[in-house]
PDB file of C-alpha atoms in Angstrom:
ATOM      1  CA  UNK A   1     133.921  84.685  44.062  1.00 70.00           C
ATOM      2  CA  UNK A   2     136.743  84.023  41.592  1.00 83.00           C
ATOM      3  CA  UNK A   3     136.274  80.968  39.552  1.00 88.00           C
ATOM      4  CA  UNK A   4     139.381  78.803  38.629  1.00 91.00           C
ATOM      5  CA  UNK A   5     139.728  76.236  35.951  1.00 93.00           C
ATOM      6  CA  UNK A   6     142.332  73.939  34.664  1.00 95.00           C
ATOM      7  CA  UNK A   7     145.885  74.264  36.157  1.00 96.00           C
ATOM      8  CA  UNK A   8     144.688  77.101  38.338  1.00 96.00           C
ATOM      9  CA  UNK A   9     142.004  75.029  40.042  1.00 96.00           C
ATOM     10  CA  UNK A  10     144.528  72.184  40.464  1.00 96.00           C
ATOM     11  CA  UNK A  11     146.958  74.564  42.207  1.00 96.00           C
ATOM     12  CA  UNK A  12     144.194  75.964  44.521  1.00 96.00           C
ATOM     13  CA  UNK A  13     143.099  72.446  45.515  1.00 96.00           C
ATOM     14  CA  UNK A  14     146.697  71.393  46.139  1.00 96.00           C
ATOM     15  CA  UNK A  15     147.446  74.432  48.138  1.00 97.00           C
ATOM     16  CA  UNK A  16     144.268  74.057  50.289  1.00 96.00           C
ATOM     17  CA  UNK A  17     145.067  70.263  51.027  1.00 96.00           C
ATOM     18  CA  UNK A  18     148.672  71.285  52.060  1.00 96.00           C
ATOM     19  CA  UNK A  19     147.424  74.125  54.329  1.00 95.00           C
ATOM     20  CA  UNK A  20     144.876  71.822  55.907  1.00 94.00           C
ATOM     21  CA  UNK A  21     147.634  69.178  56.713  1.00 93.00           C
ATOM     22  CA  UNK A  22     150.132  71.812  57.816  1.00 91.00           C
ATOM     23  CA  UNK A  23     147.641  73.462  60.212  1.00 90.00           C
ATOM     24  CA  UNK A  24     146.725  69.935  61.425  1.00 89.00           C
ATOM     25  CA  UNK A  25     150.254  69.267  62.456  1.00 87.00           C
ATOM     26  CA  UNK A  26     150.839  72.477  64.289  1.00 84.00           C
ATOM     27  CA  UNK A  27     150.946  72.390  68.081  1.00 79.00           C
ATOM     28  CA  UNK A  28     148.010  73.396  70.277  1.00 79.00           C
ATOM     29  CA  UNK A  29     147.956  77.322  70.531  1.00 77.00           C
ATOM     30  CA  UNK A  30     149.442  77.701  67.017  1.00 70.00           C
ATOM     31  CA  UNK A  31     146.862  75.638  65.430  1.00 76.00           C
ATOM     32  CA  UNK A  32     144.004  77.790  63.675  1.00 85.00           C
ATOM     33  CA  UNK A  33     141.095  75.289  63.801  1.00 84.00           C
ATOM     34  CA  UNK A  34     138.651  77.901  62.378  1.00 89.00           C
ATOM     35  CA  UNK A  35     140.864  78.474  59.331  1.00 90.00           C
ATOM     36  CA  UNK A  36     141.371  74.747  59.006  1.00 91.00           C
ATOM     37  CA  UNK A  37     137.646  74.066  59.228  1.00 93.00           C
ATOM     38  CA  UNK A  38     136.968  76.764  56.502  1.00 95.00           C
ATOM     39  CA  UNK A  39     139.713  75.357  54.299  1.00 95.00           C
ATOM     40  CA  UNK A  40     138.311  71.857  54.538  1.00 95.00           C
ATOM     41  CA  UNK A  41     134.902  73.088  53.682  1.00 95.00           C
ATOM     42  CA  UNK A  42     136.215  74.927  50.712  1.00 94.00           C
ATOM     43  CA  UNK A  43     138.269  72.069  49.483  1.00 95.00           C
ATOM     44  CA  UNK A  44     135.242  69.630  49.868  1.00 94.00           C
ATOM     45  CA  UNK A  45     133.304  72.017  47.689  1.00 93.00           C
ATOM     46  CA  UNK A  46     136.016  72.017  44.946  1.00 95.00           C
ATOM     47  CA  UNK A  47     136.803  68.118  45.086  1.00 95.00           C
ATOM     48  CA  UNK A  48     134.561  65.988  42.794  1.00 93.00           C
ATOM     49  CA  UNK A  49     134.902  62.567  44.315  1.00 95.00           C
ATOM     50  CA  UNK A  50     136.723  60.443  46.960  1.00 93.00           C
ATOM     51  CA  UNK A  51     139.489  59.412  44.433  1.00 95.00           C
ATOM     52  CA  UNK A  52     140.329  62.964  43.770  1.00 95.00           C
ATOM     53  CA  UNK A  53     140.433  63.642  47.616  1.00 94.00           C
ATOM     54  CA  UNK A  54     142.707  60.744  48.081  1.00 94.00           C
ATOM     55  CA  UNK A  55     145.037  62.130  45.348  1.00 95.00           C
ATOM     56  CA  UNK A  56     145.138  65.543  46.738  1.00 95.00           C
ATOM     57  CA  UNK A  57     145.468  64.190  50.506  1.00 93.00           C
ATOM     58  CA  UNK A  58     148.544  62.087  49.279  1.00 95.00           C
ATOM     59  CA  UNK A  59     150.012  65.018  47.356  1.00 95.00           C
ATOM     60  CA  UNK A  60     149.794  67.164  50.503  1.00 94.00           C
ATOM     61  CA  UNK A  61     151.379  64.541  52.763  1.00 94.00           C
ATOM     62  CA  UNK A  62     154.248  64.235  50.330  1.00 95.00           C
ATOM     63  CA  UNK A  63     154.748  68.062  50.265  1.00 94.00           C
ATOM     64  CA  UNK A  64     154.537  68.371  54.046  1.00 91.00           C
ATOM     65  CA  UNK A  65     156.339  65.351  55.217  1.00 91.00           C
ATOM     66  CA  UNK A  66     158.448  64.372  52.301  1.00 91.00           C
ATOM     67  CA  UNK A  67     156.910  60.867  52.641  1.00 86.00           C
ATOM     68  CA  UNK A  68     154.516  59.164  50.150  1.00 78.00           C
ATOM     69  CA  UNK A  69     152.693  56.719  52.521  1.00 73.00           C
TER      70      UNK A  69
END
């Protein structure tokens, strides 16, 4: 597997968080739960702690909905 570091790793984490949230918001038959599950697992393996997870979750929410909280 390719290893990411620095800004590249940040972008991968952010992209995964956005993708997970976007899939979650899709209606029934358009929602790929297997992709979402795999993306969540990959993101969990890249995230170091709950604080970092909260940061990327908030960032994804802003990107997808345009709302901070």
